[in-house]
Coordinates of N, CA, C and O in Angstrom, one line a residue:
X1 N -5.0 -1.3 -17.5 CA -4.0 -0.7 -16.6 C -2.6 -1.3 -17.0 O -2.5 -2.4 -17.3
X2 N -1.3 -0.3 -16.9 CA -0.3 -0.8 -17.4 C 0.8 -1.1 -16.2 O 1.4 -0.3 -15.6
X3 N 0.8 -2.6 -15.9 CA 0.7 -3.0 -14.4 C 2.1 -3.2 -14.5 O 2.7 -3.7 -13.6
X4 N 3.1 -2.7 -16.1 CA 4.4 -2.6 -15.4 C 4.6 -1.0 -15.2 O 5.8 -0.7 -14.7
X5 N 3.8 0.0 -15.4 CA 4.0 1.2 -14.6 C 3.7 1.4 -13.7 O 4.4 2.1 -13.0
X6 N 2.5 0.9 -13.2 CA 2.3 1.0 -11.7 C 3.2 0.3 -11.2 O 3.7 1.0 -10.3
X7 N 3.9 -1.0 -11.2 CA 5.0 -1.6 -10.4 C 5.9 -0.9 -10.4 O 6.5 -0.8 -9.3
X8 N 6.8 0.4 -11.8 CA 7.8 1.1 -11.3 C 7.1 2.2 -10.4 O 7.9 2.6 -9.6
X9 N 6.0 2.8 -10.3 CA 5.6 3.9 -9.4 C 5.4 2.9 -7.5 O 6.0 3.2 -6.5
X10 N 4.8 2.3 -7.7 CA 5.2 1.5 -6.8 C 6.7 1.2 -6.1 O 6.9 1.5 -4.9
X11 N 7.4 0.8 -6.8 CA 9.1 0.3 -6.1 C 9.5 1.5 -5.7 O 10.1 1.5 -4.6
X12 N 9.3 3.0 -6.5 CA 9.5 4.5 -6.8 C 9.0 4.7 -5.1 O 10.0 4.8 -4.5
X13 N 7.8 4.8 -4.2 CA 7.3 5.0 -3.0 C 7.9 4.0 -2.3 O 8.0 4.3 -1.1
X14 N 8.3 2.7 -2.5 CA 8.6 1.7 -1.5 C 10.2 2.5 -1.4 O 10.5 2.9 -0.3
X15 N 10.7 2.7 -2.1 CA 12.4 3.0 -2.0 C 12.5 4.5 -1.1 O 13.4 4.6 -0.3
X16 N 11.8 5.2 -1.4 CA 11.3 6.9 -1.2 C 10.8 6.6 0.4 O 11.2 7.5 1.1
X17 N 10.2 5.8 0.9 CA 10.0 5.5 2.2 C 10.8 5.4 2.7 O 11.2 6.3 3.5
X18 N 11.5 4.3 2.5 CA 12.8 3.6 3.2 C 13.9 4.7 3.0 O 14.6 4.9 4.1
X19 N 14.3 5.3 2.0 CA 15.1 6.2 2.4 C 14.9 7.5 3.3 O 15.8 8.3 3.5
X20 N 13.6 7.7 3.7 CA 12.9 8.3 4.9 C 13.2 7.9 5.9 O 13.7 8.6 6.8
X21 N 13.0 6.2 5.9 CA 13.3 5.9 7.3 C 14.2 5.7 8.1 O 14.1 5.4 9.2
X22 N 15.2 5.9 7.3 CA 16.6 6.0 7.3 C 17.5 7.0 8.5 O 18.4 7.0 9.3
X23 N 16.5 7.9 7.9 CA 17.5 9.3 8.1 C 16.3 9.7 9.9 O 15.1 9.5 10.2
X24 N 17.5 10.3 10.7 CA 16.8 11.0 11.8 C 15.7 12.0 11.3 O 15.6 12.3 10.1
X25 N 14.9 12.7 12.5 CA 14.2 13.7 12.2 C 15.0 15.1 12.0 O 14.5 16.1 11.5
X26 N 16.5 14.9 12.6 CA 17.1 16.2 13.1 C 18.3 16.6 11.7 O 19.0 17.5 11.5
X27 N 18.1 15.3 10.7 CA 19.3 15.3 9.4 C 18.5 16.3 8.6 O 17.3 16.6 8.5
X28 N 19.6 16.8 8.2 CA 19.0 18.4 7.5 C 18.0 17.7 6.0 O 17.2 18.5 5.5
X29 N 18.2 16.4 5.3 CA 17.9 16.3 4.5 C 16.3 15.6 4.4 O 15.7 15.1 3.4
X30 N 16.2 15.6 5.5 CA 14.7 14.7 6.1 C 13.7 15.7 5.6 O 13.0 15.1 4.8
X31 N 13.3 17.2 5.7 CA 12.8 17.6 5.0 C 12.4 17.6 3.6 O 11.3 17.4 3.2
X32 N 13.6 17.8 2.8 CA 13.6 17.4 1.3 C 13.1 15.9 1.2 O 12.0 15.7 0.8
X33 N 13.8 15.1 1.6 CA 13.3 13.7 1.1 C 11.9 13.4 1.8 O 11.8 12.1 1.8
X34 N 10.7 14.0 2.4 CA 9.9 13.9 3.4 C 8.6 14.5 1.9 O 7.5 14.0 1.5
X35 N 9.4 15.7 1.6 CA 8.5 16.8 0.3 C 8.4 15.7 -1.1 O 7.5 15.4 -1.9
X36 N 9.8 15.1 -0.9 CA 9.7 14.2 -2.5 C 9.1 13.0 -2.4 O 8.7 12.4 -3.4
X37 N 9.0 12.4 -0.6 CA 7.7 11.4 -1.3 C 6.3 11.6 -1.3 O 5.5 10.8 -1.8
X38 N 6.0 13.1 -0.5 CA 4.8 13.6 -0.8 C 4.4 13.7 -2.4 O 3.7 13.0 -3.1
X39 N 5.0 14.6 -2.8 CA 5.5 14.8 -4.6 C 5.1 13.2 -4.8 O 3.9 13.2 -4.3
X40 N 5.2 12.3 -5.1 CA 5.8 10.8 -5.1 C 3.7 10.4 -4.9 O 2.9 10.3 -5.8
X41 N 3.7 10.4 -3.6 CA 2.4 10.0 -3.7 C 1.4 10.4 -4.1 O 0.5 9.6 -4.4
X42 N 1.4 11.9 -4.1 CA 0.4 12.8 -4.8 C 0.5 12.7 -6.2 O -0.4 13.4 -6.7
X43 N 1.3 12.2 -6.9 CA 1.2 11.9 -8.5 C 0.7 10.6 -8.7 O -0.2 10.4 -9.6
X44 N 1.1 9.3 -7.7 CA 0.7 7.9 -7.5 C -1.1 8.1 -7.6 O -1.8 7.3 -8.1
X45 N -1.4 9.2 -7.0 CA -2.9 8.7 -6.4 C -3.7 9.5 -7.8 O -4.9 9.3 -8.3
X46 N -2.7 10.5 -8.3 CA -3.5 11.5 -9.5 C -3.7 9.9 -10.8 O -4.6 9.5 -11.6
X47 N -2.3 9.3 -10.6 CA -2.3 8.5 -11.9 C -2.8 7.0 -11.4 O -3.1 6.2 -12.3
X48 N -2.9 6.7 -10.6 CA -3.5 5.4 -9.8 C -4.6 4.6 -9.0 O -5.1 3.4 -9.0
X49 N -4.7 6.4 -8.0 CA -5.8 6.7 -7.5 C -7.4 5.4 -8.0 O -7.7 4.2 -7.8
X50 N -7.7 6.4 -8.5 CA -9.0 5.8 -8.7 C -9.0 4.4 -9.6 O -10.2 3.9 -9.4
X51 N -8.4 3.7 -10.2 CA -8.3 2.5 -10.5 C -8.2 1.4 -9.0 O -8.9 0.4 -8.6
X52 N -7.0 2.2 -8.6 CA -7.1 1.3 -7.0 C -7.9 1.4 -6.0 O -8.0 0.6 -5.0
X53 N -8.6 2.8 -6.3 CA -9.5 2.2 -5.1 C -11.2 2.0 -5.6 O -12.2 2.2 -4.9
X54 N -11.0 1.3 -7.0 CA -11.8 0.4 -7.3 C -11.6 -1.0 -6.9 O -12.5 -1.7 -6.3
X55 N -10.5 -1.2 -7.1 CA -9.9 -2.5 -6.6 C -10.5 -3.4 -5.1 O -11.1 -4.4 -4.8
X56 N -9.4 -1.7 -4.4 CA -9.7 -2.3 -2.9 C -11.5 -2.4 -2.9 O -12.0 -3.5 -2.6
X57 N -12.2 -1.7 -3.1 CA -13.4 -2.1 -2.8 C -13.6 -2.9 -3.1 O -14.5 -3.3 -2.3
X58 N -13.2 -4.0 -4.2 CA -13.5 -5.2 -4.5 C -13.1 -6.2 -3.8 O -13.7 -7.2 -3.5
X59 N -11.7 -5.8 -3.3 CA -11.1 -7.0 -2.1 C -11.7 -6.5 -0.9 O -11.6 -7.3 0.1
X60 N -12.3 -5.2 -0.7 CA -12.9 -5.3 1.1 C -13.9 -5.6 0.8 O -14.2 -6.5 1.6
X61 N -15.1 -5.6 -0.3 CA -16.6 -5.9 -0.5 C -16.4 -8.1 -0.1 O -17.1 -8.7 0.7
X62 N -15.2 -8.6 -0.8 CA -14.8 -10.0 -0.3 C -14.1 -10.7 1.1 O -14.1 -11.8 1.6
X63 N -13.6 -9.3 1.6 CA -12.7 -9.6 2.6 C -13.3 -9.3 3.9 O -13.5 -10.1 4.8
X64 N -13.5 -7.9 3.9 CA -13.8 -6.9 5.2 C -15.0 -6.0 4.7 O -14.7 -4.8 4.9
X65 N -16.1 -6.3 4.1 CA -17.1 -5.7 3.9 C -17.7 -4.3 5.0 O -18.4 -3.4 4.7
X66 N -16.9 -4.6 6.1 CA -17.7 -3.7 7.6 C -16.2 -2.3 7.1 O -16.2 -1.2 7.7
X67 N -15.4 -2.5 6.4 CA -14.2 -1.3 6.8 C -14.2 -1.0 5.5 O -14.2 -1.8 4.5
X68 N -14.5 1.0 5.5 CA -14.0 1.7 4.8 C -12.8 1.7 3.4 O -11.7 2.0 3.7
X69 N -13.0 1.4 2.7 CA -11.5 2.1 2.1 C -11.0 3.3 2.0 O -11.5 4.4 1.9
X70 N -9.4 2.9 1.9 CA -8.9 4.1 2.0 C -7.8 4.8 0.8 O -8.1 4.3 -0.3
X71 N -6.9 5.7 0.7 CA -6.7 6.1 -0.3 C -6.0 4.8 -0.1 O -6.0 4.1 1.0
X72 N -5.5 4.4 -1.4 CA -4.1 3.3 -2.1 C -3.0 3.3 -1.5 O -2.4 2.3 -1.3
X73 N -2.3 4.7 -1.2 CA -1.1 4.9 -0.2 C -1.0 4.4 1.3 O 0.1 4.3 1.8
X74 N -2.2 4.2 1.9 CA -2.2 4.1 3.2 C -2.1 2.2 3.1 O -2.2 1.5 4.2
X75 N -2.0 1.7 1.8 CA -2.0 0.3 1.8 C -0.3 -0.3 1.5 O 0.0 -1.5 1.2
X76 N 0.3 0.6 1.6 CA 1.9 0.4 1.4 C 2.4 0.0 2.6 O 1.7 0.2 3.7
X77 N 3.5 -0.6 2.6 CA 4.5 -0.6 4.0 C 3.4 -1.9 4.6 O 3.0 -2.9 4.0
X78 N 3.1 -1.3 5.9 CA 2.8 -2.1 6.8 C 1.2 -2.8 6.4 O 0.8 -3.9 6.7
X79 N 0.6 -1.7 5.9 CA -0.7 -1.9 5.5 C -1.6 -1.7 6.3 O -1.2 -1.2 7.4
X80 N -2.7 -2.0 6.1 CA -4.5 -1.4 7.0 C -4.9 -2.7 7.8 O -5.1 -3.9 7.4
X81 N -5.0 -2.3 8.7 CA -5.6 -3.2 9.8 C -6.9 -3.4 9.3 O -7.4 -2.3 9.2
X82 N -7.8 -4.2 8.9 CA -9.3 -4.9 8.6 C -10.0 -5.8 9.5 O -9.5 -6.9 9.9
X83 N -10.9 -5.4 9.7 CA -11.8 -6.5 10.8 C -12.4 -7.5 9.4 O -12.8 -7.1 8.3
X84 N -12.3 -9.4 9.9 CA -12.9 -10.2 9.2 C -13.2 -10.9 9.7 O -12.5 -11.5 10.4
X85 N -15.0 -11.3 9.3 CA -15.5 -12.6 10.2 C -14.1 -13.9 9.7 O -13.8 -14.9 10.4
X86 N -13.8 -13.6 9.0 CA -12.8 -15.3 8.6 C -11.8 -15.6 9.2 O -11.0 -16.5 9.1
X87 N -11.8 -14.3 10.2 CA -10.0 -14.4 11.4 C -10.7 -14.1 12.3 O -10.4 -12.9 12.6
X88 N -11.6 -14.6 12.9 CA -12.2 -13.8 14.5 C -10.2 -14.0 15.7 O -9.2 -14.8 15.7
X89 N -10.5 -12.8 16.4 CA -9.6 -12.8 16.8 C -8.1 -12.4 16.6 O -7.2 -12.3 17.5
X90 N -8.0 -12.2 15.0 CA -6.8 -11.8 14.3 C -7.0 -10.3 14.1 O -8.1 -9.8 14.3
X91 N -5.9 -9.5 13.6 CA -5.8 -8.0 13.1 C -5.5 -8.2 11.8 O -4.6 -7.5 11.4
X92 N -6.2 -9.1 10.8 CA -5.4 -9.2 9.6 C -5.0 -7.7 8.8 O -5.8 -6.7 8.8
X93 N -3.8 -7.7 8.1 CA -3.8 -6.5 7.1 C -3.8 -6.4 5.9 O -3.1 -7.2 5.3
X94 N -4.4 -5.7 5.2 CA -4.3 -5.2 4.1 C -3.1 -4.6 3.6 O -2.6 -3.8 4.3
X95 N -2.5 -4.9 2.5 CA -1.4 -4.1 1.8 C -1.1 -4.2 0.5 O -1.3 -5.2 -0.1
X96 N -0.6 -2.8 0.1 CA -0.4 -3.1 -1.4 C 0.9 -3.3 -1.4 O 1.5 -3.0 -0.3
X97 N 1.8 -4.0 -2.4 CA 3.0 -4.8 -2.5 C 3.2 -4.5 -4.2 O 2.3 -4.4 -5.0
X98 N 5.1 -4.2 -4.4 CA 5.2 -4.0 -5.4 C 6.0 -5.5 -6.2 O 6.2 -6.3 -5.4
X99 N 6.4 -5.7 -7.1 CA 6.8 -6.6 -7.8 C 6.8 -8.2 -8.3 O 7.8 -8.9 -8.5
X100 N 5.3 -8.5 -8.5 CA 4.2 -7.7 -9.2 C 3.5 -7.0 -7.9 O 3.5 -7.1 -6.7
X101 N 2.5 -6.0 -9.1 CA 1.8 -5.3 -7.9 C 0.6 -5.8 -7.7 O -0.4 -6.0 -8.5
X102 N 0.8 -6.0 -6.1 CA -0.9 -7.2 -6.0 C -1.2 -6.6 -5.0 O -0.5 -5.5 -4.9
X103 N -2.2 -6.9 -3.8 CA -2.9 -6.5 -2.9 C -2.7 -7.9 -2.0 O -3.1 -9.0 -2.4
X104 N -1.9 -8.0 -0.8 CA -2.2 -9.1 0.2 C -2.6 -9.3 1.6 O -2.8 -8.3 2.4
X105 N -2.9 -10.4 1.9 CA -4.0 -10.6 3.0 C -2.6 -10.7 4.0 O -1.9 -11.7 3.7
X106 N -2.2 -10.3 4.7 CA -1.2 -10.5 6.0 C -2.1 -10.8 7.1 O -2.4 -9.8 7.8
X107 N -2.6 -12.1 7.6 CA -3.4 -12.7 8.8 C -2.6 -12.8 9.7 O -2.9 -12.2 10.7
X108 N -1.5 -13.5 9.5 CA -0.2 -12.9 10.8 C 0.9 -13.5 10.5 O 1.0 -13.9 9.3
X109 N 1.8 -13.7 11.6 CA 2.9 -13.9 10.9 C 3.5 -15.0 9.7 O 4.5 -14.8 9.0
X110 N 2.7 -16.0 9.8 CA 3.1 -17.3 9.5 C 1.9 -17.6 7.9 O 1.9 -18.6 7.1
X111 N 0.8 -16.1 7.9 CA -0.3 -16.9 7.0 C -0.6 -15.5 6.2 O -1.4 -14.7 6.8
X112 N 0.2 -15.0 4.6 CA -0.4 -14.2 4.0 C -0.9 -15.2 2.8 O -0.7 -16.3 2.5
X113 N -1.8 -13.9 2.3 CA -2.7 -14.4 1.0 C -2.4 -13.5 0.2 O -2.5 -12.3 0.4
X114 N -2.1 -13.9 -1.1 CA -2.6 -13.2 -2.2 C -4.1 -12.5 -2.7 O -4.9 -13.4 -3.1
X115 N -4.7 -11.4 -2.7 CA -6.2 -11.6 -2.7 C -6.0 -10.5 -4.2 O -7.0 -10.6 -5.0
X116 N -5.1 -9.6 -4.5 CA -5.3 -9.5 -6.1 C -3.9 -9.1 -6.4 O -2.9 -9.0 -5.7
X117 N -4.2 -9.0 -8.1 CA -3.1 -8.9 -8.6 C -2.7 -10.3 -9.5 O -3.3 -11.4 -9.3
X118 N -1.2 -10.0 -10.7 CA -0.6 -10.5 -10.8 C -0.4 -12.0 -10.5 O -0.8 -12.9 -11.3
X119 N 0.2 -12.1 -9.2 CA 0.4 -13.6 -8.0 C -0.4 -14.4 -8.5 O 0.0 -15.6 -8.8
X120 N -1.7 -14.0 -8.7 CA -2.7 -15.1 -8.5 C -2.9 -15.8 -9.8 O -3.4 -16.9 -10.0
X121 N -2.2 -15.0 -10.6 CA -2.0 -16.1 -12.4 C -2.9 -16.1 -12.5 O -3.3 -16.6 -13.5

């Protein structure tokens, strides 16, 4: 995997978001920029897709064995809520993160983990 193109397709959806979230629902340009990160993600998952959600299986089979994976996109931004015996009581999240592009454990505010990727050297 050429993990400095996934990092520019990565930064490419992190930026494409935020300039989403930017804008009201009622700005005439919310539509177009709404189509181009669909465009955006639907190429991410054609060319990424299935590598990463090799991955995530590998970090929920260690992490959160009881939850689904899901596409790669839904691990951006805020990330996936996962149930884990190792945080009774927490909502830890899942997320993918770009620069480098790794996969992290967000337990809460004060306690993320690296669990792949890059980071971990």
């Amino acid at each position: 995997m050429d993990s400095k193109a996934l990092d520019k397709a990565l930064v490419a959806l992190e930026k494409k978001k935020k300039e989403l979230e930017a804008l009201d629902y009622n700005n005439p340009k919310y539509d177009d920029l709404e189509e181009e990160l669909h465009e955006l993600e639907d190429k991410f998952q054609d060319e990424y897709g299935h590598y990463l959600e090799g991955v995530l299986q590998e970090v929920h089979d260690k992490i959160c064995p009881d939850n689904d994976v899901l596409l790669p996109i839904a691990y951006l931004d805020e990330g996936v809520i996962v149930e884990s015996d190792d945080y009774p009581g927490k909502e830890p999240k899942l997320s993918l993160v770009s620069s480098p592009p790794r996969i992290v454990l967000k337990v809460d505010k004060n306690t993320t983990k690296v669990v792949w990727g890059n980071a971990l050297g």
